[in-house]
Amino acid sequence: MKLSIDGIKNKSEWESKGYSLPKFDRAAVETATKENPFWIHFGAGNIFRAFQSNVVQELLNKGVLDRGLVVAEGYDYEIIQKMYRPHDNIGALVTLKSSGNVEKTVVASIMEALCADSDNEADWARLLEIFRSPSLQMVTFTITEKGYLLKNASGVFMPGVEDDFNAGPVLPKSYIGKVVTLLHERYANGELPVAMVSMDNCSHNGDKLYAAVNEFASEWEKRGVCKPGFLSYVNNPSKVTFPWTMIDKITPRPDAKIEKILADDGIEELEPVITSKKTYVAPFVNAEECQYLVIEDSFPNGRLELEKAGLYFTDRATVDKVEKMKVCTCLNPLHTFLAVSGCLLGYTLIADEMKDEDLLRLVKRLGYEEGLPVVVDPGIIKPRDFIDEVVNIRIPNPFMPDTPQRIACDTSQKLSIRFGETIKGYLARKDLDLNTLKVVPLVFALWLRYLMAIDDNGNTFELSPDPLLDECRKYVADLSLGSEKEKAVSAVSAILRRKEIFGVDLFEAGLAKTVLDYFVDLIEEKGSVRKVLKRIL
């Protein structure tokens, strides 16, 4: 049994092992896709293979679609060369059910896999051809938020960007330079319409993609290195759109336990590849069962009926509401609470924390009682249903190898969105009392306690990466378990005024005293974290 076109021909063998196979004529779909491509995706990583490619397979199986996907990788070409092509672009998706079962699917909806490399003559020529095609309706992206950056944190241009600005749409080297060069090809061949759709997990993702594309177009027109009118094309919503989306699906790195399940079924050549750019890829992906993709319905060249596979198409305001529901209330805040508390209590798996009665009680309080009152109902997804799924299915899923240490990364960058917005919501409403918040201020106190890098047993532990880690640790540098109350309050009071961290000045908001009281109790002695968790509520 091999993940390849020939390898999946013996359908009875695969089906006897519990695999769902593609139910469409792959050769016919491949021909139709190459003649009239409708969807090309940039970013050949796990989320694409677990989500978008499986959505297309579902619609091919139903007969809703007659064409498949084209994927392009513009950063790590070895993913295409060493993983996609040796397996004929076919992979296995293992869906990890909270019940403990796994669902196994052979996904074969990707008809072409290309290196977005201007030095690769064949692949680059094919990409140019695809962008000249009138049938192309959508260009989607999962290249991570940093993929849209033209400058680094120091204000220095990313590699290749300045050269691409000067050269114009010819043999680009930067990722966005490649994308805009291809879009320019579409403009130069009839000003053909298209939707440029970021599906990365970041706020107002379409704006981030637009800003990068627009800057390139502006620079090229200013320097006279592109066809006149390209900037107007990029800014004409009847020609080019940059819809917002909200995506939600956890797809951890391919797990060795899942590889063993597949190998025990008899699948060969499952060995993962670690590329020279340190990308870890395998012929399979593992992912949670729950997924959401909400898309602003703005497609100037039309679109196919992707909603028949569970995608939501709506207006921009609704996308924004769904994102805020997830990020500010119903999912991400719960994760952050579990991350910092889990590190302090010695947990190494998020799912195990949901078996802890104290943590489970506080998670429910944070989501249902403190968060839900300020959620704006987006209409298309009920907030209570969403949080029910998070608390009862998603976070407790024992198959999901997600750790509090991973989620604790960059916490200083997350608190203002994940909790500050809730505080602002309480302050804005006369019917809500900020003093009823118990877990939100507790999270802030737990984070300060976490910065001490001493767990609840008094042992040191390694803190997760965070751009403000060294700066924030200075506030607790002179503290230890048993430090006097006055010393502790004096040490950390200043950080509580930092709006860029907490979203508000906690003294002005009226929550600082609660945070300080919790913090003093948390550092009293070994075991104080557990004592405080038990005492609250």
XYZ file of C-alpha atoms in Angstrom:
537
model
C 0.000 0.000 0.000
C 1.508 3.282 -1.137
C 0.221 6.843 -1.263
C 0.439 7.266 -5.011
C -1.835 7.027 -8.037
C -0.941 3.384 -8.641
C -0.791 2.609 -4.945
C -4.444 3.435 -4.255
C -5.858 1.501 -7.209
C -6.507 -1.573 -5.072
C -9.539 0.016 -3.464
C -10.730 -3.054 -1.577
C -7.453 -3.321 0.329
C -7.567 0.311 1.446
C -11.256 0.191 2.299
C -10.791 -2.990 4.330
C -8.375 -1.028 6.522
C -10.955 1.716 7.068
C -9.784 4.348 4.573
C -12.108 6.667 2.656
C -10.893 6.939 -0.925
C -11.529 9.560 -3.628
C -14.746 8.807 -5.516
C -14.054 10.807 -8.666
C -12.248 10.188 -11.941
C -8.877 11.665 -11.060
C -7.524 11.623 -14.608
C -10.541 13.544 -15.909
C -10.365 16.033 -13.048
C -6.643 16.552 -13.635
C -7.215 17.290 -17.312
C -10.034 19.746 -16.540
C -7.961 21.464 -13.849
C -4.981 21.986 -16.119
C -7.174 23.349 -18.890
C -9.272 25.659 -16.693
C -7.801 26.120 -13.201
C -10.148 27.862 -10.771
C -8.247 27.790 -7.450
C -4.536 28.075 -6.729
C -3.239 28.022 -3.178
C 0.090 29.348 -1.881
C 1.509 27.528 1.133
C 1.808 23.738 0.957
C 1.763 23.130 4.707
C -0.324 20.990 7.028
C -3.374 23.261 7.346
C -3.824 23.304 3.578
C -3.518 19.535 3.296
C -5.858 18.911 6.234
C -8.492 21.518 5.431
C -8.710 23.150 2.009
C -7.641 20.106 0.012
C -10.071 17.879 1.911
C -12.914 20.363 1.340
C -12.252 20.197 -2.396
C -12.116 16.400 -2.273
C -15.503 16.312 -0.534
C -16.991 18.506 -3.273
C -15.380 16.426 -6.021
C -16.885 13.312 -4.438
C -20.320 14.966 -4.405
C -20.008 16.117 -8.016
C -20.248 19.785 -6.992
C -16.784 20.395 -8.482
C -15.248 18.975 -11.629
C -11.803 20.471 -11.071
C -9.266 20.218 -8.288
C -6.588 22.333 -6.686
C -3.247 23.709 -7.735
C -0.795 24.333 -4.893
C 2.328 26.471 -5.039
C 5.089 26.730 -2.454
C 7.130 29.924 -2.486
C 9.355 29.464 0.559
C 10.480 25.844 0.920
C 10.583 24.157 -2.476
C 11.692 20.836 -0.976
C 8.140 20.305 0.314
C 7.044 19.975 -3.305
C 10.125 18.161 -4.555
C 10.557 15.664 -1.722
C 7.019 15.098 -0.468
C 4.303 16.083 -2.945
C 5.765 14.822 -6.212
C 7.083 11.439 -4.978
C 3.530 10.693 -3.819
C 1.755 12.070 -6.924
C 0.365 14.886 -4.708
C -1.635 12.298 -2.757
C -1.636 12.200 1.038
C -3.442 10.747 4.020
C -5.521 12.809 6.419
C -5.992 11.316 9.869
C -8.763 13.072 11.775
C -8.332 12.733 15.527
C -11.711 12.320 17.185
C -12.304 13.319 20.796
C -13.954 9.914 21.246
C -10.552 8.295 20.766
C -11.288 7.052 17.261
C -9.467 8.084 14.110
C -10.931 8.753 10.681
C -8.596 7.972 7.786
C -8.937 9.612 4.373
C -6.800 9.383 1.247
C -6.859 12.897 -0.218
C -6.209 13.204 -3.952
C -7.729 16.580 -4.856
C -4.411 18.326 -5.600
C -3.830 18.113 -9.340
C -0.660 20.173 -9.621
C 2.077 21.079 -7.137
C 4.468 23.801 -8.233
C 7.539 25.573 -6.906
C 6.929 29.320 -6.910
C 10.551 29.826 -7.883
C 11.401 32.180 -10.716
C 14.620 30.218 -11.293
C 12.600 27.070 -11.996
C 11.739 27.725 -15.626
C 9.105 25.024 -16.065
C 7.190 25.697 -12.834
C 7.393 29.476 -13.195
C 6.132 29.311 -16.783
C 3.201 27.192 -15.609
C 2.368 29.671 -12.845
C 2.345 32.520 -15.343
C 0.063 30.446 -17.577
C -2.346 29.797 -14.683
C -2.563 33.499 -13.850
C -3.331 34.289 -17.485
C -6.262 31.898 -17.413
C -9.719 33.590 -17.437
C -11.082 30.649 -15.404
C -8.985 31.462 -12.313
C -11.365 32.681 -9.608
C -9.424 32.597 -6.370
C -5.839 32.716 -5.137
C -5.589 31.662 -1.503
C -2.797 31.763 1.039
C -1.605 30.055 4.205
C 1.899 31.487 4.371
C 1.705 32.629 8.050
C 1.259 36.227 9.159
C 4.954 36.993 8.751
C 4.733 35.942 5.108
C 3.061 39.278 4.316
C 5.802 41.383 5.889
C 7.989 43.419 3.572
C 10.142 44.664 6.464
C 11.369 43.031 9.648
C 10.809 44.361 13.170
C 13.796 46.692 12.778
C 12.340 48.281 9.656
C 14.804 46.566 7.318
C 13.435 45.157 4.064
C 13.089 41.398 3.925
C 15.481 39.567 1.563
C 14.780 40.259 -2.092
C 12.155 42.971 -1.601
C 14.266 45.978 -2.560
C 15.701 44.149 -5.555
C 12.167 43.237 -6.642
C 11.049 46.866 -6.227
C 13.804 47.952 -8.595
C 13.472 45.149 -11.136
C 9.713 45.145 -11.501
C 7.688 42.030 -12.391
C 10.643 40.061 -13.766
C 12.175 37.002 -12.028
C 11.197 38.056 -8.482
C 12.926 36.620 -5.409
C 10.746 37.654 -2.456
C 7.546 35.748 -1.684
C 5.209 38.709 -2.110
C 7.240 39.833 -5.122
C 6.423 36.525 -6.778
C 2.726 36.840 -5.969
C 2.493 40.403 -7.293
C 4.455 39.498 -10.422
C 1.901 36.784 -11.150
C -0.959 39.203 -10.469
C 0.686 41.681 -12.852
C 0.701 38.939 -15.508
C -3.061 38.640 -15.021
C -3.428 42.405 -15.392
C -1.260 42.518 -18.508
C -3.397 39.853 -20.179
C -6.776 41.521 -20.122
C -7.113 42.947 -16.600
C -8.747 39.689 -15.583
C -10.655 39.660 -12.265
C -9.623 37.513 -9.282
C -10.057 37.218 -5.510
C -6.834 37.243 -3.461
C -7.842 35.433 -0.286
C -5.627 35.165 2.778
C -6.639 32.190 4.897
C -3.968 32.716 7.525
C -4.921 32.727 11.172
C -4.497 36.435 11.871
C -6.804 39.394 12.344
C -8.057 41.169 9.205
C -5.800 38.959 7.104
C -7.069 40.345 3.814
C -5.818 43.792 4.775
C -2.342 42.419 5.451
C -2.205 40.809 2.011
C -3.593 43.955 0.368
C -1.053 46.212 2.107
C 1.855 44.125 0.793
C 0.478 43.853 -2.750
C -0.435 47.537 -2.861
C 3.025 48.613 -1.704
C 4.624 46.592 -4.493
C 2.243 48.008 -7.097
C 2.870 51.552 -5.823
C 6.637 51.150 -5.924
C 6.581 49.645 -9.402
C 4.419 52.416 -10.839
C 6.526 55.066 -9.094
C 9.676 53.581 -10.634
C 8.060 52.969 -14.015
C 8.920 49.273 -14.096
C 5.421 47.831 -14.612
C 2.590 48.267 -17.084
C 0.816 51.608 -16.410
C -2.470 51.249 -14.583
C -1.451 48.223 -12.505
C -1.913 50.126 -9.242
C -5.460 51.112 -10.247
C -6.193 47.469 -11.107
C -5.045 46.330 -7.653
C -7.313 48.958 -6.087
C -10.378 48.276 -8.244
C -12.705 45.920 -6.299
C -14.515 44.977 -9.495
C -11.204 43.465 -10.629
C -9.236 42.450 -7.519
C -10.516 41.821 -3.991
C -8.811 40.968 -0.716
C -11.528 39.317 1.393
C -11.198 38.825 5.133
C -11.455 35.280 6.448
C -11.514 33.484 9.794
C -9.965 30.016 9.845
C -9.953 27.646 12.787
C -8.561 24.120 12.754
C -5.715 22.658 14.795
C -3.240 20.696 12.653
C -0.234 19.727 14.774
C 3.016 18.430 13.329
C 2.626 14.871 11.957
C 2.811 12.646 15.011
C 4.838 9.441 15.369
C 1.869 7.653 16.971
C -0.215 8.376 13.875
C 2.600 7.242 11.605
C 2.606 3.905 13.464
C -1.144 3.480 12.980
C -0.715 3.949 9.220
C 2.354 1.713 9.079
C 0.515 -1.036 10.970
C -2.187 -0.809 8.289
C 0.501 -1.665 5.735
C 1.205 1.756 4.188
C 4.783 2.020 2.979
C 7.154 4.985 2.565
C 5.705 7.052 5.403
C 9.045 8.468 6.510
C 8.918 12.201 7.220
C 11.324 14.634 5.626
C 13.067 17.501 7.400
C 14.018 19.973 4.696
C 17.134 22.125 4.668
C 14.893 24.968 5.882
C 13.869 22.798 8.856
C 10.321 22.158 7.651
C 8.975 18.856 8.983
C 6.719 17.189 6.423
C 5.273 13.727 6.050
C 2.985 11.932 3.560
C 0.189 12.292 6.113
C -1.316 15.021 8.269
C -3.175 14.685 11.561
C -5.817 17.176 12.617
C -8.741 17.742 14.954
C -12.261 16.998 13.774
C -13.642 20.531 14.213
C -13.051 23.198 11.596
C -14.341 26.617 10.568
C -13.625 28.761 7.545
C -15.648 31.970 7.277
C -15.018 34.022 4.131
C -16.083 37.482 3.063
C -18.154 36.878 -0.060
C -16.288 39.163 -2.472
C -15.311 37.309 -5.649
C -15.171 39.465 -8.794
C -14.723 36.442 -11.058
C -17.441 34.406 -9.358
C -16.955 31.356 -7.205
C -18.137 27.785 -6.963
C -20.431 26.386 -4.260
C -17.837 25.770 -1.574
C -20.467 26.282 1.130
C -21.695 22.768 0.291
C -18.644 21.504 2.199
C -19.359 23.595 5.290
C -17.574 26.838 4.462
C -19.366 30.053 5.399
C -19.656 32.967 2.964
C -20.843 36.224 4.468
C -20.097 39.947 4.690
C -16.979 41.554 6.147
C -18.661 42.697 9.353
C -19.786 39.146 10.119
C -16.298 37.744 9.498
C -15.020 40.281 12.010
C -17.620 39.256 14.592
C -16.770 35.570 14.204
C -13.079 36.288 14.587
C -13.610 38.358 17.720
C -15.881 35.655 19.123
C -13.073 33.127 18.716
C -10.030 35.231 19.580
C -11.440 37.425 22.348
C -13.808 35.067 24.125
C -14.649 31.534 23.122
C -11.336 29.820 22.350
C -8.067 31.722 22.558
C -8.540 33.148 26.092
C -9.256 29.656 27.403
C -6.075 28.395 25.766
C -3.987 31.169 27.324
C -5.373 30.494 30.801
C -4.564 26.795 30.413
C -1.109 27.609 29.018
C 0.197 29.693 31.913
C -1.512 27.631 34.618
C -0.412 24.392 32.956
C 3.237 25.466 32.902
C 3.059 26.336 36.599
C 1.391 23.043 37.514
C 3.712 20.854 35.438
C 1.301 19.791 32.700
C 2.694 18.878 29.292
C -0.597 18.277 27.458
C -3.497 20.698 27.199
C -6.028 17.852 27.033
C -4.874 16.549 30.421
C -5.599 19.914 32.014
C -9.266 19.456 31.196
C -9.287 16.467 33.588
C -8.212 18.799 36.418
C -11.378 19.788 38.287
C -10.002 23.163 39.383
C -8.869 24.151 35.899
C -12.037 22.860 34.237
C -14.192 24.851 36.647
C -12.234 28.039 35.954
C -12.176 27.481 32.177
C -15.961 27.243 32.188
C -16.253 30.354 34.351
C -13.908 32.266 32.011
C -15.795 31.282 28.871
C -19.436 31.024 29.819
C -19.793 33.535 32.657
C -17.136 36.177 32.034
C -16.698 36.079 28.271
C -20.066 35.298 26.702
C -21.855 38.408 28.065
C -19.724 40.677 25.838
C -19.737 38.544 22.695
C -21.494 40.047 19.691
C -23.454 37.194 18.127
C -22.292 36.884 14.498
C -25.514 35.118 13.557
C -24.010 32.392 11.382
C -22.393 30.552 14.328
C -23.946 30.628 17.791
C -21.351 31.643 20.402
C -22.651 29.199 22.998
C -22.520 26.326 20.503
C -18.965 27.321 19.574
C -17.783 27.393 23.174
C -19.625 24.147 23.953
C -17.576 22.508 21.220
C -14.353 24.066 22.514
C -14.905 22.955 26.117
C -16.438 19.546 25.486
C -14.729 18.345 22.301
C -11.778 20.379 21.113
C -9.609 21.117 24.137
C -10.190 17.758 25.903
C -9.336 15.775 22.745
C -6.746 13.264 24.047
C -5.327 12.719 20.562
C -4.285 16.343 20.094
C -0.579 16.613 21.011
C -0.852 20.293 21.981
C 1.126 21.578 24.944
C 0.758 24.501 27.343
C 4.394 25.309 26.609
C 3.626 25.887 22.914
C 0.536 27.963 23.601
C 2.447 30.046 26.181
C 4.653 31.423 23.394
C 4.288 35.188 22.855
C 1.816 35.619 25.718
C 2.720 39.303 26.090
C 1.417 39.809 22.555
C -1.860 37.993 23.223
C -3.200 39.367 26.500
C -4.513 42.652 25.112
C -6.663 40.950 22.478
C -7.670 37.855 24.404
C -8.611 39.642 27.629
C -8.332 43.405 27.151
C -11.275 43.410 24.760
C -13.448 41.689 27.374
C -12.493 44.324 29.951
C -13.359 47.096 27.486
C -16.694 45.399 26.849
C -17.512 45.448 30.570
C -16.447 49.076 30.915
C -18.664 50.087 27.986
C -21.852 48.554 29.415
C -23.817 49.771 32.394
C -25.464 46.386 32.880
C -22.130 44.618 33.518
C -20.010 44.918 36.660
C -16.237 44.704 36.178
C -15.889 43.549 39.781
C -17.576 40.264 38.898
C -14.537 39.287 36.823
C -12.531 36.676 38.712
C -10.665 34.588 36.135
C -9.598 37.407 33.794
C -7.547 39.159 36.512
C -6.368 35.739 37.685
C -4.850 35.084 34.253
C -2.839 38.304 34.509
C -1.603 37.329 37.974
C -0.750 33.815 36.815
C 1.256 35.258 33.934
C 3.279 37.422 36.318
C 3.814 34.324 38.467
C 4.813 32.385 35.332
C 7.463 35.018 34.499
C 9.305 34.000 37.678
C 10.018 30.634 35.960
C 9.367 28.735 39.196
C 6.627 26.111 39.155
C 4.203 25.379 41.985
C 6.601 22.820 43.454
C 9.365 25.403 43.653
C 11.331 24.020 40.684
C 12.652 26.182 37.853
C 11.336 25.638 34.311
C 12.081 27.011 30.865
C 9.895 29.874 29.710
C 8.452 29.835 26.196
C 9.722 32.347 23.609
C 8.222 35.831 23.765
C 9.517 39.069 22.199
C 9.052 40.921 25.509
C 10.259 38.112 27.758
C 13.496 39.702 28.970
C 11.836 43.067 29.470
C 8.860 41.672 31.387
C 10.957 39.385 33.557
C 12.698 42.432 35.013
C 9.535 43.236 36.959
C 9.788 39.954 38.913
C 13.568 39.575 38.900
C 13.965 40.406 42.614
C 11.016 38.327 43.766
C 10.942 34.760 45.055
C 8.445 32.515 46.780
C 7.713 34.085 50.144
C 8.557 37.663 49.144
C 6.838 40.285 51.298
C 3.555 41.703 50.052
C 4.789 45.300 49.872
C 7.855 44.287 47.866
C 5.777 42.213 45.430
C 3.195 44.946 44.904
C 5.892 47.552 44.350
C 7.751 45.334 41.869
C 4.891 44.559 39.484
C 2.593 47.586 39.773
C 4.248 49.460 36.907
C 3.680 46.706 34.355
C -0.058 46.747 35.092
C -0.244 50.218 33.561
C 1.055 49.014 30.189
C -1.891 49.247 27.811
C 0.056 47.647 24.980
C 0.268 44.443 27.045
C -3.113 44.308 28.782
C -5.208 46.372 26.388
C -6.016 48.845 29.180
C -4.281 50.521 32.117
C -5.431 48.085 34.804
C -5.291 50.811 37.478
C -7.547 53.082 35.438
C -9.854 50.157 34.658
C -10.158 49.256 38.333
C -8.725 45.717 38.148
C -5.165 46.300 39.360
C -5.914 45.639 43.049
C -7.519 42.293 42.233
C -4.541 41.271 40.094
C -2.079 42.328 42.806
C -3.999 40.497 45.535
C -3.980 37.314 43.472
C -0.287 37.702 42.652
C 0.723 38.145 46.275
C -1.179 34.983 47.172
C 0.326 33.047 44.247
C 3.906 33.673 45.408
C 3.322 32.998 49.108
C 4.909 29.524 49.137
C 5.136 26.200 47.329
C 1.668 24.972 46.424
C 0.158 28.464 46.447
C -0.912 28.266 42.802
C -3.079 25.255 43.523
C -4.431 26.861 46.711
C -5.495 30.000 44.846
C -7.146 27.990 42.057
C -9.140 26.017 44.598
C -10.130 29.105 46.582
C -11.478 31.153 43.672
C -15.210 30.786 43.033
